[in-house]
XYZ file of N, CA and C in Angstrom:
693
model
N 27.924 -14.447 -48.199
C 28.323 -14.939 -49.352
C 27.565 -15.774 -49.654
N 26.627 -15.597 -50.450
C 25.905 -17.045 -51.077
C 26.606 -17.815 -51.782
N 26.859 -19.223 -51.753
C 27.275 -19.950 -53.121
C 27.902 -19.335 -54.010
N 27.976 -19.740 -54.988
C 28.885 -19.134 -55.907
C 28.502 -20.187 -57.410
N 28.583 -20.136 -58.109
C 28.279 -20.740 -59.365
C 28.732 -20.870 -60.348
N 30.226 -19.835 -59.744
C 31.107 -20.368 -60.668
C 31.588 -21.193 -61.143
N 32.234 -21.987 -62.712
C 33.492 -23.386 -62.776
C 34.509 -23.334 -62.707
N 34.934 -23.900 -61.649
C 36.419 -23.960 -61.102
C 37.533 -24.837 -62.650
N 38.812 -23.996 -63.042
C 39.074 -24.395 -64.645
C 39.181 -25.900 -64.393
N 39.949 -26.158 -63.375
C 39.994 -27.987 -63.434
C 38.296 -28.597 -63.334
N 37.668 -27.740 -63.228
C 36.107 -28.841 -63.806
C 36.210 -29.096 -65.910
N 36.939 -27.772 -66.034
C 37.661 -27.952 -67.454
C 37.995 -29.419 -68.666
N 37.541 -30.057 -70.078
C 38.034 -30.839 -70.006
C 38.990 -30.313 -70.649
N 39.874 -28.560 -71.006
C 41.024 -28.952 -72.333
C 42.416 -28.177 -71.130
N 42.337 -28.948 -70.141
C 43.578 -27.954 -68.718
C 44.572 -29.665 -69.408
N 45.976 -29.513 -69.474
C 46.619 -30.414 -69.606
C 46.851 -31.279 -68.432
N 47.367 -31.967 -68.522
C 47.723 -32.934 -67.430
C 48.636 -32.872 -66.760
N 49.087 -31.776 -67.115
C 50.712 -32.297 -66.304
C 50.235 -30.875 -65.682
N 49.863 -30.398 -65.537
C 48.580 -29.461 -64.144
C 47.739 -29.910 -64.016
N 46.723 -30.678 -63.616
C 46.386 -31.384 -62.816
C 46.398 -32.468 -61.981
N 48.598 -32.497 -62.024
C 48.715 -33.793 -61.933
C 49.985 -32.532 -60.597
N 50.111 -31.915 -61.095
C 50.205 -30.627 -60.127
C 49.644 -29.966 -59.008
N 48.513 -29.391 -59.304
C 47.224 -29.607 -58.779
C 46.467 -30.417 -57.518
N 47.146 -32.334 -57.993
C 47.132 -32.744 -57.538
C 48.100 -33.188 -55.769
N 48.659 -32.903 -55.770
C 50.160 -32.758 -55.634
C 50.347 -31.898 -54.252
N 49.488 -30.690 -54.606
C 49.932 -29.923 -53.885
C 48.253 -29.615 -52.734
N 47.064 -30.075 -53.556
C 46.247 -30.332 -53.457
C 46.684 -31.674 -51.595
N 47.084 -32.262 -52.051
C 47.905 -33.678 -51.211
C 48.942 -33.210 -50.271
N 49.511 -32.134 -50.085
C 50.503 -31.354 -49.488
C 49.085 -30.520 -48.151
N 48.317 -29.681 -48.775
C 46.363 -29.286 -48.215
C 46.520 -29.925 -47.303
N 45.580 -31.647 -48.089
C 45.224 -31.835 -47.199
C 46.195 -32.941 -45.627
N 47.021 -32.981 -46.128
C 48.382 -32.760 -45.499
C 48.270 -32.302 -43.341
N 48.535 -30.963 -44.063
C 49.162 -29.974 -43.391
C 47.569 -29.365 -42.871
N 46.656 -29.120 -43.569
C 44.853 -28.530 -42.387
C 44.136 -29.616 -42.575
N 44.370 -30.819 -42.493
C 44.244 -31.527 -41.290
C 42.958 -32.361 -42.155
N 42.785 -32.407 -44.289
C 41.926 -32.878 -44.576
C 41.835 -34.287 -44.854
N 42.839 -35.156 -44.524
C 42.977 -36.624 -44.304
C 42.882 -37.085 -43.453
N 43.011 -36.431 -41.579
C 42.554 -36.661 -40.601
C 41.336 -36.501 -40.474
N 40.687 -35.778 -41.672
C 39.056 -35.251 -40.942
C 38.389 -36.962 -42.059
N 38.605 -36.932 -42.930
C 38.284 -38.270 -43.867
C 38.734 -40.029 -42.527
N 39.816 -39.793 -42.114
C 39.762 -41.130 -41.318
C 39.020 -40.457 -40.792
N 38.817 -39.401 -40.324
C 37.585 -39.674 -38.706
C 36.275 -40.074 -39.457
N 35.500 -39.314 -40.315
C 35.035 -40.475 -41.400
C 34.421 -42.019 -41.169
N 35.844 -42.660 -41.089
C 36.296 -44.097 -41.023
C 35.586 -44.179 -40.071
N 36.217 -43.417 -39.504
C 36.269 -44.907 -37.736
C 35.235 -44.303 -36.848
N 33.643 -43.347 -37.373
C 32.648 -42.597 -37.136
C 32.135 -43.688 -37.012
N 32.160 -44.186 -39.005
C 30.659 -45.702 -39.180
C 31.421 -47.056 -38.668
N 32.437 -46.833 -38.147
C 32.701 -47.997 -37.532
C 32.913 -48.265 -36.367
N 32.566 -47.570 -35.577
C 32.185 -46.950 -34.313
C 31.264 -47.546 -34.413
N 30.060 -47.156 -35.442
C 29.060 -47.489 -35.101
C 27.596 -48.895 -35.931
N 28.636 -49.466 -36.230
C 29.142 -50.624 -36.305
C 29.395 -51.933 -35.724
N 29.096 -52.641 -36.587
C 29.904 -54.575 -35.978
C 30.786 -55.148 -36.393
N 32.272 -54.931 -36.958
C 32.315 -54.308 -38.197
C 33.814 -55.903 -37.682
N 34.425 -55.582 -36.167
C 35.649 -56.530 -35.733
C 35.803 -57.744 -36.079
N 36.983 -58.280 -36.847
C 37.239 -59.386 -37.632
C 36.796 -58.954 -38.949
N 36.093 -58.021 -39.406
C 35.827 -58.442 -40.576
C 36.718 -57.354 -42.007
N 37.076 -58.764 -43.236
C 37.157 -57.058 -44.283
C 36.426 -55.713 -44.133
N 36.749 -55.084 -44.249
C 35.904 -54.168 -45.322
C 36.157 -53.126 -46.472
N 35.481 -52.814 -46.868
C 35.329 -52.623 -48.534
C 34.343 -50.997 -47.786
N 36.234 -49.833 -48.951
C 36.195 -48.348 -49.439
C 36.152 -47.746 -49.943
N 34.746 -46.955 -50.755
C 34.702 -46.685 -51.944
C 35.486 -45.002 -51.775
N 35.663 -44.602 -52.546
C 35.713 -42.777 -52.917
C 35.010 -42.455 -54.447
N 34.741 -41.544 -54.285
C 33.268 -42.010 -54.909
C 34.088 -39.931 -55.791
N 35.611 -39.353 -56.839
C 36.225 -38.853 -57.863
C 37.000 -38.614 -56.734
N 37.865 -39.436 -56.634
C 39.289 -40.022 -55.764
C 40.592 -39.451 -56.701
N 40.154 -38.303 -57.836
C 41.844 -37.903 -58.012
C 42.729 -38.326 -58.750
N 43.719 -38.220 -57.915
C 45.082 -38.654 -57.093
C 45.419 -40.578 -56.196
N 43.727 -40.115 -56.099
C 43.778 -41.986 -54.873
C 44.949 -41.145 -53.719
N 44.952 -39.828 -53.614
C 46.029 -40.014 -52.114
C 44.863 -39.728 -50.497
N 43.444 -39.937 -50.754
C 42.830 -40.397 -49.942
C 42.309 -42.126 -49.340
N 42.425 -41.836 -50.309
C 42.251 -44.403 -50.035
C 43.351 -44.166 -49.702
N 45.196 -43.688 -50.202
C 46.309 -43.559 -49.299
C 46.700 -43.387 -48.321
N 45.959 -42.593 -48.077
C 45.982 -42.270 -46.510
C 44.782 -43.855 -45.697
N 43.462 -43.466 -46.166
C 42.613 -44.241 -45.327
C 43.735 -46.439 -45.497
N 44.594 -45.907 -45.744
C 45.077 -47.559 -46.135
C 46.195 -47.361 -44.824
N 46.584 -46.573 -45.037
C 47.384 -46.435 -43.922
C 47.475 -46.454 -42.583
N 45.914 -45.623 -42.372
C 45.208 -45.633 -40.736
C 45.117 -47.494 -40.744
N 44.579 -47.695 -41.811
C 43.457 -49.896 -41.147
C 45.117 -50.092 -41.082
N 46.533 -49.975 -41.759
C 46.930 -50.733 -41.872
C 48.209 -50.572 -40.323
N 47.247 -50.035 -39.758
C 48.001 -49.352 -38.651
C 47.567 -49.987 -37.260
N 46.248 -50.102 -37.843
C 45.235 -50.216 -37.237
C 44.864 -51.598 -37.299
N 45.707 -53.221 -37.906
C 45.518 -54.344 -38.044
C 43.401 -54.036 -38.831
N 43.158 -53.276 -39.476
C 42.044 -53.581 -40.262
C 41.593 -53.893 -41.257
N 41.655 -54.817 -41.822
C 42.496 -55.462 -43.368
C 40.640 -54.670 -44.452
N 41.169 -54.536 -45.025
C 40.574 -53.426 -46.220
C 40.769 -53.616 -47.798
N 40.048 -53.433 -48.583
C 39.626 -53.304 -49.764
C 39.551 -51.645 -50.865
N 40.278 -50.887 -51.490
C 40.043 -49.758 -51.205
C 39.111 -49.662 -52.729
N 38.105 -49.150 -53.293
C 38.287 -48.661 -55.089
C 37.966 -47.470 -55.122
N 38.408 -46.784 -55.984
C 38.098 -45.421 -55.960
C 38.163 -45.164 -57.531
N 37.319 -43.519 -57.646
C 36.099 -43.315 -58.576
C 36.618 -42.672 -59.145
N 36.955 -42.006 -60.450
C 36.874 -40.746 -60.507
C 36.965 -40.977 -63.024
N 36.480 -40.467 -62.989
C 35.488 -39.715 -64.761
C 37.327 -40.131 -65.223
N 38.211 -39.247 -64.901
C 39.426 -38.644 -65.987
C 40.410 -40.023 -66.117
N 40.551 -40.616 -66.233
C 41.538 -41.766 -66.730
C 42.192 -41.198 -66.582
N 43.521 -39.610 -66.843
C 44.688 -39.624 -66.550
C 44.626 -39.700 -64.849
N 43.391 -39.585 -64.174
C 43.802 -39.550 -62.890
C 43.676 -41.248 -62.071
N 42.722 -41.675 -62.810
C 43.049 -42.950 -62.633
C 44.917 -43.374 -62.930
N 45.560 -43.332 -64.377
C 47.147 -43.629 -64.031
C 47.280 -43.454 -63.668
N 47.648 -41.626 -62.832
C 48.851 -40.983 -61.642
C 48.220 -42.549 -60.301
N 46.773 -42.418 -60.103
C 46.684 -43.195 -58.509
C 47.288 -44.262 -58.454
N 47.296 -45.013 -60.093
C 48.101 -46.102 -60.011
C 49.223 -46.919 -60.175
N 50.124 -44.998 -60.119
C 51.260 -45.389 -60.618
C 51.947 -44.997 -58.693
N 50.806 -45.423 -57.928
C 52.343 -45.332 -56.053
C 50.880 -46.079 -55.493
N 50.664 -47.203 -56.368
C 50.653 -48.439 -55.157
C 50.327 -49.782 -56.400
N 50.690 -50.646 -55.662
C 50.822 -52.011 -57.010
C 49.517 -52.554 -56.120
N 49.078 -53.122 -55.436
C 48.040 -53.544 -54.517
C 46.996 -54.508 -54.360
N 47.433 -54.778 -54.298
C 45.914 -55.707 -54.699
C 44.459 -55.613 -54.056
N 44.960 -54.695 -53.477
C 43.740 -53.868 -52.173
C 42.888 -53.367 -53.232
N 43.515 -52.393 -54.273
C 43.107 -51.230 -54.724
C 41.993 -52.307 -55.585
N 40.846 -51.458 -56.199
C 40.474 -51.395 -57.652
C 40.064 -49.666 -57.929
N 40.469 -49.515 -59.375
C 40.102 -47.963 -59.854
C 39.645 -48.534 -61.025
N 38.465 -47.160 -60.894
C 37.159 -47.693 -62.500
C 37.096 -45.886 -62.260
N 37.589 -45.519 -63.817
C 36.619 -44.892 -64.885
C 36.146 -44.765 -65.195
N 34.585 -43.286 -64.277
C 33.987 -43.620 -64.824
C 32.729 -42.644 -63.926
N 31.898 -41.342 -64.680
C 31.270 -40.363 -63.751
C 30.309 -41.836 -62.550
N 30.927 -41.495 -61.713
C 30.027 -42.508 -60.596
C 28.834 -42.582 -60.335
N 27.964 -42.032 -61.169
C 26.885 -42.096 -61.512
C 25.924 -43.504 -61.994
N 27.906 -43.631 -63.308
C 27.656 -45.361 -63.664
C 27.974 -46.039 -63.383
N 28.375 -46.480 -61.543
C 28.923 -47.218 -61.152
C 28.109 -47.903 -59.963
N 27.725 -49.524 -59.925
C 26.616 -50.082 -59.260
C 26.806 -50.604 -58.167
N 26.921 -50.844 -56.592
C 27.225 -51.941 -56.265
C 26.341 -52.613 -56.184
N 25.098 -52.747 -57.046
C 24.033 -53.788 -55.678
C 24.534 -55.487 -55.697
N 25.186 -55.699 -56.179
C 25.559 -57.036 -55.834
C 26.514 -57.429 -54.899
N 27.340 -56.273 -54.572
C 28.574 -56.985 -53.589
C 28.742 -55.396 -53.038
N 28.172 -54.320 -51.674
C 29.079 -52.713 -51.740
C 29.738 -52.938 -50.255
N 30.951 -51.804 -50.724
C 31.267 -51.572 -50.463
C 31.053 -51.472 -48.744
N 31.639 -52.290 -48.088
C 30.807 -50.548 -46.226
C 30.204 -49.162 -46.734
N 31.329 -48.807 -46.713
C 31.649 -47.304 -46.656
C 31.993 -46.695 -48.616
N 31.203 -46.155 -48.654
C 31.264 -45.063 -49.784
C 31.927 -43.170 -49.222
N 33.040 -43.102 -49.726
C 32.390 -41.341 -49.151
C 33.146 -40.571 -50.658
N 33.233 -38.999 -50.346
C 33.887 -38.123 -50.959
C 34.645 -36.986 -50.366
N 35.573 -36.738 -51.261
C 36.487 -35.264 -50.041
C 36.728 -34.469 -51.155
N 35.808 -33.249 -50.964
C 36.352 -32.319 -51.901
C 36.152 -32.188 -53.074
N 34.679 -33.289 -53.032
C 34.211 -33.075 -54.384
C 32.992 -32.526 -54.292
N 32.282 -32.094 -52.986
C 30.667 -32.408 -53.565
C 31.220 -30.875 -53.798
N 31.674 -30.476 -53.591
C 31.159 -28.385 -53.217
C 31.399 -27.925 -55.687
N 32.246 -29.693 -56.339
C 32.019 -28.647 -57.379
C 30.421 -29.046 -58.369
N 29.158 -28.551 -57.440
C 27.906 -29.644 -57.876
C 27.412 -28.643 -57.018
N 25.596 -28.276 -58.178
C 24.691 -27.453 -57.603
C 23.714 -28.375 -56.673
N 23.747 -27.819 -56.088
C 22.541 -27.956 -55.210
C 21.754 -29.235 -54.988
N 20.730 -28.688 -56.364
C 20.181 -29.480 -57.060
C 20.601 -30.930 -57.269
N 22.261 -30.556 -57.608
C 22.699 -32.026 -58.572
C 23.661 -32.864 -56.264
N 22.960 -32.266 -55.770
C 24.073 -33.279 -54.843
C 22.585 -34.401 -53.622
N 21.549 -34.381 -54.319
C 20.832 -34.582 -53.554
C 20.231 -35.499 -54.699
N 20.444 -36.191 -55.328
C 20.963 -37.603 -56.235
C 22.356 -37.763 -55.621
N 23.004 -36.629 -55.815
C 24.540 -38.209 -55.368
C 23.974 -38.594 -54.188
N 23.682 -37.953 -52.323
C 23.550 -39.024 -51.149
C 22.698 -39.535 -51.800
N 21.723 -40.158 -52.815
C 21.102 -40.861 -52.511
C 21.541 -42.427 -53.216
N 22.798 -41.730 -54.339
C 23.068 -42.458 -54.686
C 24.297 -43.444 -54.279
N 24.936 -42.445 -53.067
C 25.490 -42.724 -51.622
C 25.234 -43.497 -50.583
N 24.068 -43.470 -50.631
C 24.285 -44.367 -49.576
C 22.610 -45.115 -50.049
N 22.724 -45.648 -50.817
C 22.198 -46.732 -52.499
C 23.508 -47.935 -52.610
N 24.340 -46.957 -51.929
C 25.725 -48.182 -52.748
C 26.642 -48.229 -51.863
N 26.416 -48.436 -50.493
C 27.144 -49.131 -49.394
C 25.904 -48.988 -48.316
N 26.733 -50.112 -47.663
C 25.514 -51.482 -46.478
C 25.785 -50.742 -45.060
N 27.687 -49.666 -44.289
C 27.235 -49.017 -43.185
C 26.604 -47.948 -43.071
N 26.913 -47.259 -43.420
C 26.997 -45.756 -44.398
C 28.071 -45.399 -45.147
N 27.554 -43.829 -45.506
C 28.515 -43.035 -45.481
C 29.292 -41.468 -45.406
N 29.669 -40.873 -46.150
C 30.421 -39.159 -44.738
C 31.083 -38.777 -46.432
N 30.713 -37.335 -45.359
C 31.308 -36.324 -46.895
C 32.061 -35.272 -46.134
N 34.037 -34.955 -47.264
C 34.483 -34.197 -46.217
C 34.242 -33.286 -46.831
N 33.865 -31.871 -47.034
C 33.744 -30.680 -48.243
C 33.480 -29.693 -47.220
N 34.142 -28.857 -47.926
C 34.273 -27.215 -47.377
C 33.684 -26.099 -46.681
N 33.492 -25.713 -45.662
C 33.070 -24.160 -45.000
C 33.185 -23.761 -45.906
N 32.186 -22.508 -46.487
C 32.863 -21.214 -46.939
C 32.339 -20.765 -45.702
N 32.974 -19.478 -45.813
C 33.013 -18.856 -44.652
C 34.567 -17.462 -45.536
N 34.831 -16.445 -44.650
C 35.133 -15.805 -45.304
C 36.242 -15.502 -45.511
N 36.265 -16.147 -43.721
C 38.413 -16.402 -43.179
C 38.367 -17.119 -43.674
N 37.936 -18.768 -44.428
C 39.012 -19.400 -45.218
C 38.799 -18.656 -46.343
N 38.577 -18.241 -46.905
C 38.314 -17.617 -48.352
C 40.043 -16.942 -48.203
N 39.523 -16.088 -47.804
C 40.064 -15.302 -47.991
C 42.490 -15.971 -47.282
N 42.636 -16.803 -45.989
C 43.566 -16.948 -45.529
C 43.803 -17.331 -46.446
N 43.399 -18.569 -47.342
C 43.297 -20.158 -48.007
C 44.257 -19.176 -50.002
N 43.141 -17.797 -50.341
C 43.595 -17.031 -51.308
C 45.153 -16.416 -51.330
N 45.461 -16.624 -49.821
C 46.488 -15.545 -48.967
C 47.524 -16.707 -48.924
N 47.555 -17.461 -49.072
C 48.745 -18.449 -49.266
C 48.677 -19.297 -49.770
N 48.241 -19.560 -51.205
C 48.238 -20.482 -52.697
C 48.803 -19.094 -53.877
N 49.038 -17.755 -52.431
C 49.453 -16.864 -53.471
C 50.825 -16.784 -52.791
N 51.472 -16.574 -52.268
C 52.851 -17.413 -51.487
C 53.596 -18.739 -51.702
N 52.652 -19.213 -51.477
C 52.946 -20.958 -51.543
C 53.066 -21.899 -53.098
N 52.162 -21.362 -53.672
C 51.666 -22.000 -53.995
C 52.038 -22.341 -56.210
N 53.017 -23.347 -56.619
C 53.239 -23.654 -57.595
C 52.451 -23.121 -59.250
N 50.961 -23.557 -58.938
C 49.933 -23.553 -59.957
C 48.895 -22.728 -60.301
N 48.590 -22.968 -60.805
C 47.708 -21.621 -61.318
C 46.408 -22.067 -61.368
N 46.268 -23.733 -61.149
C 44.600 -23.852 -61.191
C 43.462 -24.014 -59.945
N 45.542 -24.031 -58.543
C 45.545 -24.828 -57.346
C 45.437 -22.712 -56.748
N 46.155 -21.360 -57.670
C 45.946 -20.383 -56.821
C 44.250 -19.253 -57.507
N 44.185 -20.172 -58.822
C 42.294 -19.815 -59.274
C 41.369 -20.652 -58.282
N 41.443 -22.145 -58.085
C 40.309 -23.394 -58.062
C 40.188 -22.690 -56.273
N 41.711 -23.090 -55.300
C 41.609 -22.333 -54.060
C 39.785 -21.533 -53.739
N 40.394 -20.326 -54.148
C 40.022 -20.016 -53.682
C 38.049 -19.821 -53.640
N 37.924 -20.221 -54.471
C 36.752 -20.368 -55.434
C 36.022 -21.945 -54.740
N 36.666 -22.847 -54.561
C 35.881 -23.671 -54.240
C 35.414 -23.731 -52.487
N 36.562 -22.997 -52.133
C 35.593 -21.995 -50.761
C 34.206 -21.501 -50.854
N 34.326 -20.403 -51.464
C 33.085 -19.813 -52.487
C 31.732 -20.657 -53.053
N 32.226 -22.118 -52.961
C 31.860 -22.825 -53.896
C 30.693 -23.854 -52.148
N 31.707 -23.495 -51.571
C 31.012 -23.956 -49.441
C 30.557 -24.142 -49.585
N 29.982 -24.534 -48.526
C 28.995 -25.036 -48.030
C 28.378 -24.721 -46.570
N 27.338 -23.765 -46.225
C 27.466 -23.165 -44.629
C 26.035 -24.604 -44.280
N 26.704 -25.322 -42.385
C 26.112 -26.197 -42.242
C 24.884 -26.502 -42.259
N 23.181 -25.634 -42.718
C 21.700 -24.819 -42.762
C 21.602 -25.885 -44.534
N 22.228 -25.406 -45.153
C 22.469 -25.947 -46.163
C 22.500 -28.048 -47.398
N 23.341 -28.153 -45.786
C 24.319 -30.061 -45.967
C 22.376 -30.254 -45.301
N 22.468 -29.478 -44.400
C 21.063 -29.823 -43.685
C 19.457 -30.573 -44.238
N 19.549 -29.197 -45.795
C 18.644 -29.587 -46.060
C 19.152 -29.685 -47.282
N 19.984 -30.485 -47.913
C 19.950 -30.882 -49.231
C 19.323 -32.694 -48.301
N 20.264 -32.594 -47.193
C 19.983 -34.404 -46.439
C 18.772 -34.220 -46.878
N 18.201 -33.971 -46.401
C 16.672 -33.805 -45.918
C 15.883 -34.353 -47.610
N 16.510 -32.914 -47.878
C 15.977 -33.083 -49.963
C 15.568 -34.938 -50.463
N 16.973 -34.768 -49.687
C 17.924 -36.527 -50.784
C 16.812 -37.658 -49.728
N 16.120 -36.850 -48.461
C 15.570 -38.470 -48.148
C 16.464 -39.317 -46.892
N 17.453 -38.933 -46.404
C 18.238 -39.257 -46.193
C 18.358 -38.493 -44.639
N 18.334 -39.609 -44.035
C 18.204 -38.949 -42.346
C 19.522 -39.418 -41.761
N 20.780 -37.877 -41.429
C 21.723 -37.594 -41.372
C 22.073 -38.093 -39.814
N 23.499 -38.953 -39.351
C 23.926 -38.771 -38.063
C 23.763 -37.385 -37.374
N 25.031 -36.890 -38.588
C 25.495 -35.946 -37.594
C 26.260 -34.753 -39.622
N 26.682 -33.578 -38.586
C 26.622 -32.602 -39.840
C 28.106 -31.815 -38.378
N 29.837 -31.820 -38.665
C 30.321 -32.037 -37.948
C 31.670 -30.742 -38.954
N 31.881 -29.846 -37.983
C 32.608 -28.393 -38.343
C 34.242 -29.172 -37.918
N 35.253 -28.745 -38.800
C 36.030 -29.397 -38.871
C 37.099 -28.056 -38.261
N 38.409 -28.322 -38.477
C 39.872 -27.252 -38.920
C 40.352 -27.611 -39.828
N 40.484 -27.181 -41.022
C 40.853 -25.815 -40.923
C 39.068 -25.715 -41.891
N 37.909 -25.235 -41.604
C 37.392 -24.583 -41.895
C 35.982 -25.661 -42.948
N 36.608 -27.489 -42.531
C 35.853 -28.565 -42.934
C 34.243 -28.481 -41.701
N 34.009 -29.134 -43.244
C 32.509 -30.501 -42.513
C 32.232 -31.723 -42.678
N 32.056 -32.196 -42.206
C 31.613 -33.714 -41.534
C 30.721 -34.719 -41.806
N 29.816 -34.572 -42.702
C 28.720 -35.156 -42.731
C 28.418 -36.399 -43.058
N 27.641 -37.205 -41.567
C 27.629 -39.025 -41.674
C 26.636 -39.682 -41.827
N 26.136 -40.385 -42.240
C 25.366 -40.990 -42.444
C 25.249 -42.332 -42.472
N 24.104 -43.449 -41.343
C 24.574 -44.613 -41.991
C 23.802 -45.580 -42.098
N 23.606 -46.715 -42.809
C 22.717 -47.192 -42.649
C 21.692 -47.850 -41.524
């Protein structure tokens, strides 16, 4: 199964925000119950374990943050583990950032409306940069500069949490969303997202082309890859 080049409905500019909001709510549910958030936490833990952070406040930035649910999950984990954290979310859609802001007024959050490529943290880099279910929206060629951007804009390391392209994942999510989803975006895009997902060798090639030493490409349940690189 080669990577699909078909564009997801969510990537169109004319989707009503109420439909996008329903999509984000269901994706958060999927992430919580199929382990997506736990994989994101694993990425944070993996980078922190490879660096000296005891007693330090850390900054964590997500590219393509959507409604901010990944950052909220990280915040909850950091609070539980007595880790001081500042969280930054970047998304090019104002509506997504507004939706994220509705969920928290904590000053530890910074929300940026921008294409990630236009953001530069050269003066004060966050310790960790990551993306979750963001990379599969891009071509392999576009991912090479994205990996360089992530690498250039973190002081400790970065990670990617994204989909494993596999026929079992495709048919499972297609069946589940047909039965339980109330979002036409999820019903269309969830199976297509799997078709736009990755094989291990593809991630290894992308990182090699980006000139970045990749610490690991790990398979995670349910049909995810966790790619980590430390500075």
